[in-house]
Short mmCIF file of C-alpha atoms and ligand atoms in Angstrom, two decimals:
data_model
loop_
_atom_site.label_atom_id
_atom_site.label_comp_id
_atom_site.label_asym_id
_atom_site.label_seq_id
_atom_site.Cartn_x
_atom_site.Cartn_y
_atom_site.Cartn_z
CA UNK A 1 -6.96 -17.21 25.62
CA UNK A 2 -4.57 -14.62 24.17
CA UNK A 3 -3.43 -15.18 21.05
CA UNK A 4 -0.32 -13.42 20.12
CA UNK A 5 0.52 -12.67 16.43
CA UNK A 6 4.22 -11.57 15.04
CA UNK A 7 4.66 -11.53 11.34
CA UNK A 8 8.36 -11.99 10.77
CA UNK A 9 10.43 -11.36 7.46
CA UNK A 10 14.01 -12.08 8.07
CA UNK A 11 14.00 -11.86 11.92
CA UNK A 12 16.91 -14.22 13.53
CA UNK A 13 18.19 -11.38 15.19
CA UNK A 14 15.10 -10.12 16.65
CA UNK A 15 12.45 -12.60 17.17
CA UNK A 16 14.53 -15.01 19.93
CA UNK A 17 14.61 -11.96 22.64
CA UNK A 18 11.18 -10.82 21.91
CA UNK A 19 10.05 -14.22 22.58
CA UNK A 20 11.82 -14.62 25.32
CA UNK A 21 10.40 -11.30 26.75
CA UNK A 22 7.33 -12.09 26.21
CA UNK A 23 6.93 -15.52 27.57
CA UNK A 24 8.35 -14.15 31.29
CA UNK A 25 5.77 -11.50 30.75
CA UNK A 26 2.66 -13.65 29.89
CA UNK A 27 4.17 -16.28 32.90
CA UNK A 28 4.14 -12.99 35.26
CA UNK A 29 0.93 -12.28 34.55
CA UNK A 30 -1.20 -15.12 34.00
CA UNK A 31 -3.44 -14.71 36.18
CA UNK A 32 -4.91 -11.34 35.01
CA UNK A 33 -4.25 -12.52 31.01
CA UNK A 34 -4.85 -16.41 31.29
CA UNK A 35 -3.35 -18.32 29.11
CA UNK A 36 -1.19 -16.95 26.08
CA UNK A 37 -0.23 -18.42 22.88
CA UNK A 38 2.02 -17.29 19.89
CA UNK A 39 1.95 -17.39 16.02
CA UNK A 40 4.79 -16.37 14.29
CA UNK A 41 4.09 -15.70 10.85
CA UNK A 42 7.27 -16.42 8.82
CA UNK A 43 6.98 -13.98 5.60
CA UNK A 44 9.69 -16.11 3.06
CA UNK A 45 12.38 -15.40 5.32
CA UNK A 46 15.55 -16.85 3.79
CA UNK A 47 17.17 -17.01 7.47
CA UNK A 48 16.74 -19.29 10.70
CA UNK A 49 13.16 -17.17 11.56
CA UNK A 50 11.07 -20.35 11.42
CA UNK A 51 13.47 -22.81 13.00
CA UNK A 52 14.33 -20.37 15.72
CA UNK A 53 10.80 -19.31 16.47
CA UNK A 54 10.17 -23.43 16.87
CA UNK A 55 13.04 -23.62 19.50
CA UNK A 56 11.08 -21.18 21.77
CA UNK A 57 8.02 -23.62 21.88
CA UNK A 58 7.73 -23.99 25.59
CA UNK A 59 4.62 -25.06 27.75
CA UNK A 60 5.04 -21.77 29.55
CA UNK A 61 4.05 -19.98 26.08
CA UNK A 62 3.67 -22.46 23.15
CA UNK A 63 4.96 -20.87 19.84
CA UNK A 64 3.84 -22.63 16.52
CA UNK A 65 5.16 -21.06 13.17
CA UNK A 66 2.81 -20.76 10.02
CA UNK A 67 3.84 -19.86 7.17
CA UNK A 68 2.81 -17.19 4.33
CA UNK A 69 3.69 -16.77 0.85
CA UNK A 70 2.56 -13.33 -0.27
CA UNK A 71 4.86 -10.91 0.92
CA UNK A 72 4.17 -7.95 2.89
CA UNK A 73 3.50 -6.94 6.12
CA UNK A 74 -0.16 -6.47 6.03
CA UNK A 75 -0.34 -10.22 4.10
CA UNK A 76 1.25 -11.33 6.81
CA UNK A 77 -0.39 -10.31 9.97
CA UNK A 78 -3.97 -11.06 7.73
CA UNK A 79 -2.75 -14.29 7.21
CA UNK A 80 -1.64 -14.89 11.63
CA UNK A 81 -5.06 -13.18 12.72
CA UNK A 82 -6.94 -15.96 10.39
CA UNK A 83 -4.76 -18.92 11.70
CA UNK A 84 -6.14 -17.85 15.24
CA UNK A 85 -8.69 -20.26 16.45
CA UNK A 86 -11.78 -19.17 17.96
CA UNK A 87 -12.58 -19.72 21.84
CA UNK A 88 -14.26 -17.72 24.57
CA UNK A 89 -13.86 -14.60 24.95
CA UNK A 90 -10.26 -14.50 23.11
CA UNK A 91 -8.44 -11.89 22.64
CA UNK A 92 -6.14 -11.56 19.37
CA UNK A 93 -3.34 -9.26 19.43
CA UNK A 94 -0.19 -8.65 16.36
CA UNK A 95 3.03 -6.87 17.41
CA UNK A 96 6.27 -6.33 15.58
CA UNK A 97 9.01 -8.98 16.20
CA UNK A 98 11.58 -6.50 16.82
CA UNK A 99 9.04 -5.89 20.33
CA UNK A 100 9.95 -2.26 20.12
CA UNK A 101 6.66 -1.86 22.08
CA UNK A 102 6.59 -2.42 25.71
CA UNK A 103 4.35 -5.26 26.90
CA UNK A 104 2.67 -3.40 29.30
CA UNK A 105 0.60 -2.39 26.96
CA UNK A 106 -0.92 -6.13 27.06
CA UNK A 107 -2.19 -5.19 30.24
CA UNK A 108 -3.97 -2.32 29.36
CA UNK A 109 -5.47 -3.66 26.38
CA UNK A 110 -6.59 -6.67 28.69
CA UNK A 111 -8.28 -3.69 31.21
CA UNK A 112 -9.61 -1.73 27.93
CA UNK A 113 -11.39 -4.84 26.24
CA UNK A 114 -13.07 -5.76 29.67
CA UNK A 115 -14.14 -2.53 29.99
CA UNK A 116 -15.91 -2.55 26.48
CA UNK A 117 -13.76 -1.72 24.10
CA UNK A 118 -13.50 -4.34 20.91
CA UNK A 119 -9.82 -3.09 19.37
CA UNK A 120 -6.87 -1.19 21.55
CA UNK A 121 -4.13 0.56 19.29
CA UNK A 122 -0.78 1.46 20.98
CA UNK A 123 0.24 4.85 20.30
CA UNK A 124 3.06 6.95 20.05
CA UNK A 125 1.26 9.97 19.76
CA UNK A 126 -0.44 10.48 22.94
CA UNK A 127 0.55 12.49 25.85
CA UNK A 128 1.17 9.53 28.14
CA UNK A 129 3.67 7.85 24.98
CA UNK A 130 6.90 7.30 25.66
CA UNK A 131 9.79 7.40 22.12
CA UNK A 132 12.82 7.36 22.10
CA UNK A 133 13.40 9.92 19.12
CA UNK A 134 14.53 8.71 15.27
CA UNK A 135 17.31 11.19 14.29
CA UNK A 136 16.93 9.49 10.65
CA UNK A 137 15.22 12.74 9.15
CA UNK A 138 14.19 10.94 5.91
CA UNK A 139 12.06 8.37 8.16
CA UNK A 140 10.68 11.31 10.21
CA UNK A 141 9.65 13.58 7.75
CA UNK A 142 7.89 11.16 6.10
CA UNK A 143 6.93 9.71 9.08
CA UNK A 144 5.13 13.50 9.40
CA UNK A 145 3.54 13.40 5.77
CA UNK A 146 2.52 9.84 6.13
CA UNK A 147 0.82 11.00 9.21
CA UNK A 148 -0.73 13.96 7.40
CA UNK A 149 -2.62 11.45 5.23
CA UNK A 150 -4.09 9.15 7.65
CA UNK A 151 -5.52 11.89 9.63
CA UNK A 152 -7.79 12.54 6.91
CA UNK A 153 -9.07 8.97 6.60
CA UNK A 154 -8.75 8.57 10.93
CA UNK A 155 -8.54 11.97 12.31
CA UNK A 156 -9.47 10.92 15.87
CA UNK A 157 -6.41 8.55 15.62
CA UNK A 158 -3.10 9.64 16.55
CA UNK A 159 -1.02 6.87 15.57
CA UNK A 160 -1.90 4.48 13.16
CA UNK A 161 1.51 2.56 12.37
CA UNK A 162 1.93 1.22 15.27
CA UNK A 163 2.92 -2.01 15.47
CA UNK A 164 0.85 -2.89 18.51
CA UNK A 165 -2.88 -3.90 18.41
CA UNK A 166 -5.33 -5.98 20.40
CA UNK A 167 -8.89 -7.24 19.44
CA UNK A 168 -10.90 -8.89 20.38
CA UNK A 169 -10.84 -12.26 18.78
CA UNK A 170 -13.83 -12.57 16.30
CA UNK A 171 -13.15 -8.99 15.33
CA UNK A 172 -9.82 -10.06 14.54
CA UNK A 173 -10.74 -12.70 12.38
CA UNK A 174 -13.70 -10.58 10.56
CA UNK A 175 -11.84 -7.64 9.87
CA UNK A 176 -8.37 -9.75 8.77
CA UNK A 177 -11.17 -11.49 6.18
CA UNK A 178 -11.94 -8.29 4.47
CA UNK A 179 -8.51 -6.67 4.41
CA UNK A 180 -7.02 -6.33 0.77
CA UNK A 181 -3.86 -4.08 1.68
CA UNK A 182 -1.07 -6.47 1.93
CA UNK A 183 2.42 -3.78 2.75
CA UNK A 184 2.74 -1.46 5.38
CA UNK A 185 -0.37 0.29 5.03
CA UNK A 186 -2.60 -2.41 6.16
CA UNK A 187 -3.23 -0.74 9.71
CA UNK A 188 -4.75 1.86 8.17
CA UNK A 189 -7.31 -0.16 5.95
CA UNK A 190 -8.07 -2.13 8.93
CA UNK A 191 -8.78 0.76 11.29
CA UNK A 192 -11.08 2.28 8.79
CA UNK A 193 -13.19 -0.77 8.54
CA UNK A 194 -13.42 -1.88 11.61
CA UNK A 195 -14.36 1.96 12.90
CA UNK A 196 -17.31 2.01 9.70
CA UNK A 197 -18.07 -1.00 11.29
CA UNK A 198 -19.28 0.72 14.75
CA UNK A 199 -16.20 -1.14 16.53
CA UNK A 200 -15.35 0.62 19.59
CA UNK A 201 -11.56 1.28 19.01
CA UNK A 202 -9.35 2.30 21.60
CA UNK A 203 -5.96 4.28 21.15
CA UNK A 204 -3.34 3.97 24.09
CA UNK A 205 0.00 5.41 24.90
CA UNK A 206 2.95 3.21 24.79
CA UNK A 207 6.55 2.83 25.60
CA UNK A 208 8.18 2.04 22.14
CA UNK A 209 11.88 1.88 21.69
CA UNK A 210 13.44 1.83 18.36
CA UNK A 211 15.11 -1.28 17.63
CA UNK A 212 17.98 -1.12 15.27
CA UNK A 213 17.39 -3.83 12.30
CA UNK A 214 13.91 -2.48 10.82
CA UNK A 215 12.68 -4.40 8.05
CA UNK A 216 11.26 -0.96 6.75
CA UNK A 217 13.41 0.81 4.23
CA UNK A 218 12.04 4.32 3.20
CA UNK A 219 13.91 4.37 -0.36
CA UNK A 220 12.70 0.89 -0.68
CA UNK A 221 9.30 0.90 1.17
CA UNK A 222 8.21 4.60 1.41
CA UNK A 223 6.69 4.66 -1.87
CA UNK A 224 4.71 1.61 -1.83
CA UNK A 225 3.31 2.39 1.54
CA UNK A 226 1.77 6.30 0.26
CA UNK A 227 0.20 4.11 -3.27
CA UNK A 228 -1.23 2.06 -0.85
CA UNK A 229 -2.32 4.47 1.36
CA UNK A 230 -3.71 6.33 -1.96
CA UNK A 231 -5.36 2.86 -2.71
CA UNK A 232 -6.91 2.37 0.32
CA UNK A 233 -8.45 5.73 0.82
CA UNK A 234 -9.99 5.19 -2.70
CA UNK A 235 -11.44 2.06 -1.82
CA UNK A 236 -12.96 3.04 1.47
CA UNK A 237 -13.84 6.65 0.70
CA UNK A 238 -17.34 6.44 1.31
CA UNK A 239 -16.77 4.62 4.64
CA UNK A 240 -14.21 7.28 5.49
CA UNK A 241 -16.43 9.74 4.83
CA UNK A 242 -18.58 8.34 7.30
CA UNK A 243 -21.34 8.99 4.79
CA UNK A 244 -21.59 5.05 4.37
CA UNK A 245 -21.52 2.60 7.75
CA UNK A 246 -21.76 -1.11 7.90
CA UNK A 247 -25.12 -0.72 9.12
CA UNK A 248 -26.17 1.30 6.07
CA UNK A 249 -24.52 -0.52 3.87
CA UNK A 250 -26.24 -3.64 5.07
CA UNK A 251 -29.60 -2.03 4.57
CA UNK A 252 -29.82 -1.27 8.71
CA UNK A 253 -30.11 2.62 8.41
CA UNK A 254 -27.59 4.85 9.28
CA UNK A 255 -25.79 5.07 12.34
CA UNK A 256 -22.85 7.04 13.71
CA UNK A 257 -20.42 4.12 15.44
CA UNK A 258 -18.97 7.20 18.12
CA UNK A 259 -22.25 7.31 19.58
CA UNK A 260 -23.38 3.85 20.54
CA UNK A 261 -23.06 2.60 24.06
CA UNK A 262 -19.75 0.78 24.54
CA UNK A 263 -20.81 -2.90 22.84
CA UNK A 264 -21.04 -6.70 24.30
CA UNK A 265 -21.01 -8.02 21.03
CA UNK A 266 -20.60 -5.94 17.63
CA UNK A 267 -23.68 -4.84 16.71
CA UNK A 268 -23.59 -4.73 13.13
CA UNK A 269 -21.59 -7.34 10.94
CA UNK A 270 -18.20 -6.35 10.79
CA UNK A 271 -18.04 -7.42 6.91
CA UNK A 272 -18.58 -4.68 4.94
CA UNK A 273 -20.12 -6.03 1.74
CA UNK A 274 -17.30 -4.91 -1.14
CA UNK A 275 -20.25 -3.31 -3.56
CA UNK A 276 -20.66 -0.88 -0.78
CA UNK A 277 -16.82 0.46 -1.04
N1 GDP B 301 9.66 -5.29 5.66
C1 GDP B 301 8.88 -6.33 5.85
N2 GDP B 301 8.51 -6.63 7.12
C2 GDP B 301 7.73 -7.69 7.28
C3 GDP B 301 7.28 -8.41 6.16
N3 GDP B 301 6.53 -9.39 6.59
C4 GDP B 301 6.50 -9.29 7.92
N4 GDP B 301 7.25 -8.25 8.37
C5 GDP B 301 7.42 -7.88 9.78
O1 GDP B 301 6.76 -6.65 10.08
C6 GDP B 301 7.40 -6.05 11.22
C7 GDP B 301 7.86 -4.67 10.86
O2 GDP B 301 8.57 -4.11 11.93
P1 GDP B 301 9.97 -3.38 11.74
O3 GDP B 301 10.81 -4.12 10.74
O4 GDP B 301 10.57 -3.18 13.09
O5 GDP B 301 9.55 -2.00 11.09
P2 GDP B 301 9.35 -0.61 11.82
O6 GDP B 301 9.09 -0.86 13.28
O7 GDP B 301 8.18 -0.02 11.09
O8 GDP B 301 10.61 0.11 11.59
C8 GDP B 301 8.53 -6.97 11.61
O9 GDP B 301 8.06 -7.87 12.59
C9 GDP B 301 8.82 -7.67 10.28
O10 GDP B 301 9.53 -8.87 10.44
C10 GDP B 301 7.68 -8.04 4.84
O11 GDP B 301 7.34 -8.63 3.82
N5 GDP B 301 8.46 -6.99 4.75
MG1 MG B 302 10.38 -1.75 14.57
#
C-alpha cells in the first residue's frame, strides 16, 4: 500500500488537478506501486479544500480528508504521516498540493526503497534535477542562505525543502512522532533525526515546476522558517554533530549510520529519547 500525504492550506485551485494527476498516474502504474491511497490534510483552510478533495474520492484512488488544527506546514504533514495506518510493507510518501514535483519520482522511490533504502528525498539540486528557474530574487537569495544553513546540519543533502518524500511506512510514523517543528522547516528536523537514527536516506533528482499560487510568502514566512531552522539546529545539535546517534543515545554504543549495510528493518529505534537532544 502507498499512502499518499498532501497537507493543504487554502488549496481549491491546486489540489483538484493534482489529484487528478495523480490518480491516472497511480492507475498507470499499479502494478509496479500496488495499490495507492490519499490523505489530504486540510490545514484551517477557509475555502472549498476539504469538500473538493472529498469529490475526488474514487475507487481508482480513494481520497479521505483529515483535518488539523495547528497551523503550519510541518503540523500538518506530522499530523497526515500519523493518520497513515500500518500494513505490509507500506510505503508513506507527503508531496505539496500544488504537485510541482513530477510523479515519476514515485517510481523511483518505489525502485530505491526495494533496493534498501528506508526514506527517498526529491531534489532539485542534483545533476539529473530538472527547475524551471524562480526569477523572484527575494525567494532565491534566500532560497541560497536558507540553503547555506542546512548544509551545516545535512551537508551530504542537497535539497532539503523539497516538497517530495517517501518512507517507508513505520519510519514515517516514528519519525512524524518525534517531530516538534511545525512551519516550513520541518523537513529539516525530520531529516536530521531520521539520519541520527542510522536511516538509510536517499536523495533523488526531480522534475519540479513552479506552480504559481505558493502558500509560502517570504515577507510573511521567511523569518519564521530561519527561527525555526535556528531552533531546530539547537535542539538536535548533538545529533547533528554526529557526536550523539540513536544507538548511543539508547545506551547501544556508538555507531556511524553511513556505514551500515543498507537495512531490512531499522536497526536502532528510530525515537530518539528527548533527554538525549
Ligand atoms: N503556507 C502554508 N502552507 C501550508 C500550510 N499547511 C499546509 N500547507 C501546504 O504546504 C504546501 C506548501 O507548498 P507551496 O505552497 O507550493 O509552497 P512552495 O512550493 O514552498 O512555494 C502546500 O501543499 C500547502 O497547501 C500552512 O499552514 N501554511
Ligand atoms: Mg510549490
Amino acid at each position: 500500500m502507498l499512502h499518499i500525504v498532501i497537507p493543504a492550506y487554502n488549496e481549491e485551485r491546486r489540489l483538484p488537478r493534482t489529484l487528478r494527476e495523480l490518480r491516472r498516474y497511480v492507475s498507470a502504474h499499479r502494478a509496479v506501486l500496488g495499490d495507492a491511497t490519499v490523505v489530504v490534510v486540510d490545514n484551517g483552510s477557509t475555502d472549498r479544500t476539504a469538500e473538493l478533495a472529498r469529490e475526488a474520492d474514487r475507487p481508482a484512488l480513494p481520497v479521505r480528508v483529515v483535518r488539523c488544527a495547528v497551523r503550519g506546514k510541518g503540523a500538518a504533514v506530522r499530523a497526515g504521516l500519523l493518520a497513515t495506518a500500518a500494513a505490509d510493507d507500506d510505503l508513506v510518501c507527503f508531496m505539496d498540493a500544488d504537485g510541482a514535483t513530477g510523479l515519476d519520482a514515485l517510481l523511483e522511490a518505489w525502485r530505491r526503497t526495494a533496493l534498501g533504502a528506508d526514506v527517498v528525498i526529491g531534489s532539485r539540486g542534483l545533476p539529473g534535477s530538472r527547475t524551471d528557474v524562480r526569477s523572484d530574487r527575494v525567494r532565491s537569495t534566500g532560497a541560497a542562505c536558507y540553503r547555506r544553513l542546512t548544509a551545516r546540519l545535512l551537508p551530504d543533502i542537497a535539497d532539503t525543502q523539497c516538497g517530495f518524500k517517501v518512507f517507508r511506512g513505520e519510519v514515517a510514523r516514528r519519525a512524524a512522532g518525534d517531530l516538534r517543528a511545525r512551519g516550513f522547516s520541518f523537513d529539516v528536523e525530520l531529516l536530521v533525526r531520521l539520519r541520527a537514527a542510522g536511516a538509510r536516506i536517499d536523495e533523488i533528482p526531480v522534475t519540479w515546476a513552479d506552480v504559481p499560487g505558493s502558500t509560502f510568502v517570504p515577507a510573511r514566512h521567511g523569518a519564521g522558517a530561519f527561527a525555526e531552522l535556528a531552533a531546530i539546529a539547537w535542539r538536535t545539535r548533538r545529533l547533528a554533530a554526529g557526536t550523539l546517534t540513536a544507538g548511543s543515545a539508547a545506551g547501544a554504543g556508538p555507531r556511524s549510520p553511513m556505514t551500515r549495510p543498507a537495512p531490512v528493518a531499522l536497526p536502532v529505534p528510530l525515537a530518539v529519547p528527548q533527554e538525549a537532544l
